[in-house]
mmCIF file of C-alpha atoms in Angstrom:
data_model
loop_
_atom_site.group_PDB
_atom_site.id
_atom_site.type_symbol
_atom_site.label_atom_id
_atom_site.label_comp_id
_atom_site.label_asym_id
_atom_site.label_seq_id
_atom_site.Cartn_x
_atom_site.Cartn_y
_atom_site.Cartn_z
ATOM 1 C CA MET A 28 123.717 93.533 92.010
ATOM 2 C CA SER A 29 126.039 93.300 94.960
ATOM 3 C CA ALA A 30 125.130 94.806 98.307
ATOM 4 C CA ASN A 31 127.938 97.375 98.109
ATOM 5 C CA LEU A 32 126.831 98.586 94.673
ATOM 6 C CA ARG A 33 123.195 98.735 95.791
ATOM 7 C CA ALA A 34 124.193 100.832 98.820
ATOM 8 C CA ARG A 35 126.160 103.207 96.586
ATOM 9 C CA VAL A 36 123.223 103.600 94.196
ATOM 10 C CA LEU A 37 120.892 104.233 97.133
ATOM 11 C CA LEU A 38 123.256 106.871 98.519
ATOM 12 C CA LEU A 39 123.491 108.520 95.105
ATOM 13 C CA ALA A 40 119.692 108.574 94.819
ATOM 14 C CA VAL A 41 119.290 110.178 98.240
ATOM 15 C CA LEU A 42 121.945 112.768 97.439
ATOM 16 C CA GLU A 43 120.258 113.536 94.118
ATOM 17 C CA LEU A 44 116.935 114.110 95.878
ATOM 18 C CA ILE A 45 118.641 116.401 98.399
ATOM 19 C CA VAL A 46 120.334 118.353 95.596
ATOM 20 C CA GLY A 47 117.002 118.713 93.813
ATOM 21 C CA GLY A 48 115.376 120.083 96.947
ATOM 22 C CA ILE A 49 118.177 122.556 97.577
ATOM 23 C CA VAL A 50 118.132 123.807 93.984
ATOM 24 C CA VAL A 51 114.329 124.192 94.024
ATOM 25 C CA LEU A 52 114.487 126.143 97.283
ATOM 26 C CA GLY A 53 117.289 128.313 95.905
ATOM 27 C CA GLY A 54 115.276 129.041 92.783
ATOM 28 C CA ALA A 55 112.187 129.885 94.824
ATOM 29 C CA ALA A 56 114.219 132.222 97.025
ATOM 30 C CA LEU A 57 115.697 133.883 93.954
ATOM 31 C CA VAL A 58 112.220 134.420 92.507
ATOM 32 C CA ASN A 59 110.857 135.838 95.761
ATOM 33 C CA LEU A 60 113.813 138.077 96.573
ATOM 34 C CA SER A 61 114.645 139.369 93.092
ATOM 35 C CA THR A 62 113.970 142.995 92.270
ATOM 36 C CA ASP A 63 114.082 142.752 88.488
ATOM 37 C CA ALA A 64 112.871 140.460 85.726
ATOM 38 C CA MET A 65 116.331 139.027 85.109
ATOM 39 C CA GLY A 66 116.653 137.708 88.661
ATOM 40 C CA MET A 67 113.148 136.311 88.533
ATOM 41 C CA SER A 68 113.804 134.487 85.264
ATOM 42 C CA LEU A 69 117.053 133.051 86.647
ATOM 43 C CA GLY A 70 115.114 131.828 89.677
ATOM 44 C CA VAL A 71 112.476 130.165 87.517
ATOM 45 C CA VAL A 72 115.123 128.333 85.472
ATOM 46 C CA HIS A 73 116.889 127.338 88.687
ATOM 47 C CA ALA A 74 113.660 125.951 90.136
ATOM 48 C CA ILE A 75 112.925 124.020 86.935
ATOM 49 C CA LEU A 76 116.399 122.473 87.013
ATOM 50 C CA GLY A 77 115.793 121.515 90.643
ATOM 51 C CA LEU A 78 112.540 119.815 89.731
ATOM 52 C CA MET A 79 114.365 117.972 86.959
ATOM 53 C CA ALA A 80 116.777 116.573 89.563
ATOM 54 C CA PHE A 81 113.984 114.658 91.292
ATOM 55 C CA SER A 82 113.391 112.317 88.345
ATOM 56 C CA PRO A 83 116.948 110.869 88.233
ATOM 57 C CA GLY A 84 116.778 110.348 91.993
ATOM 58 C CA TYR A 85 113.560 108.397 91.640
ATOM 59 C CA LEU A 86 114.883 106.436 88.672
ATOM 60 C CA LEU A 87 117.996 105.518 90.644
ATOM 61 C CA LEU A 88 115.816 104.270 93.497
ATOM 62 C CA THR A 89 113.781 102.098 91.147
ATOM 63 C CA GLY A 90 116.873 100.813 89.320
ATOM 64 C CA LYS A 91 115.986 101.923 85.790
ATOM 65 C CA ALA A 92 118.569 101.524 83.044
ATOM 66 C CA GLY A 93 119.228 105.120 81.960
ATOM 67 C CA ALA A 94 119.191 106.602 85.437
ATOM 68 C CA ARG A 95 122.940 107.174 85.709
ATOM 69 C CA THR A 96 123.140 108.903 82.328
ATOM 70 C CA LEU A 97 120.186 111.123 83.191
ATOM 71 C CA THR A 98 121.753 111.914 86.560
ATOM 72 C CA LEU A 99 124.989 113.022 84.915
ATOM 73 C CA GLY A 100 123.121 115.152 82.379
ATOM 74 C CA VAL A 101 120.893 116.899 84.894
ATOM 75 C CA ASP A 102 123.746 117.501 87.325
ATOM 76 C CA ALA A 103 125.936 118.879 84.530
ATOM 77 C CA ALA A 104 123.131 121.258 83.527
ATOM 78 C CA ILE A 105 122.687 122.415 87.140
ATOM 79 C CA ILE A 106 126.417 122.969 87.585
ATOM 80 C CA ALA A 107 126.753 124.811 84.265
ATOM 81 C CA PHE A 108 123.758 127.057 84.941
ATOM 82 C CA SER A 109 124.891 127.789 88.480
ATOM 83 C CA ALA A 110 128.374 128.689 87.256
ATOM 84 C CA VAL A 111 127.024 131.048 84.594
ATOM 85 C CA SER A 112 124.421 132.720 86.767
#
């Protein structure tokens, strides 16, 4: 793997971990600040999606084979859920 590609994968992994943290914090805030069950359930799903974003970040750091596919899937799920909610 070339140095440029390795740097890009490392940057993608760091960004994925940051996104996971932001989504988890957003879900926790939604759970804590919601006044009804619907808001709380949306916050729980948001937090779960954020926790799911940590695994592709770790897999990218370790260089596993399916890490890019998993990253695309998890990020697509986060974007779709955020757009709907």
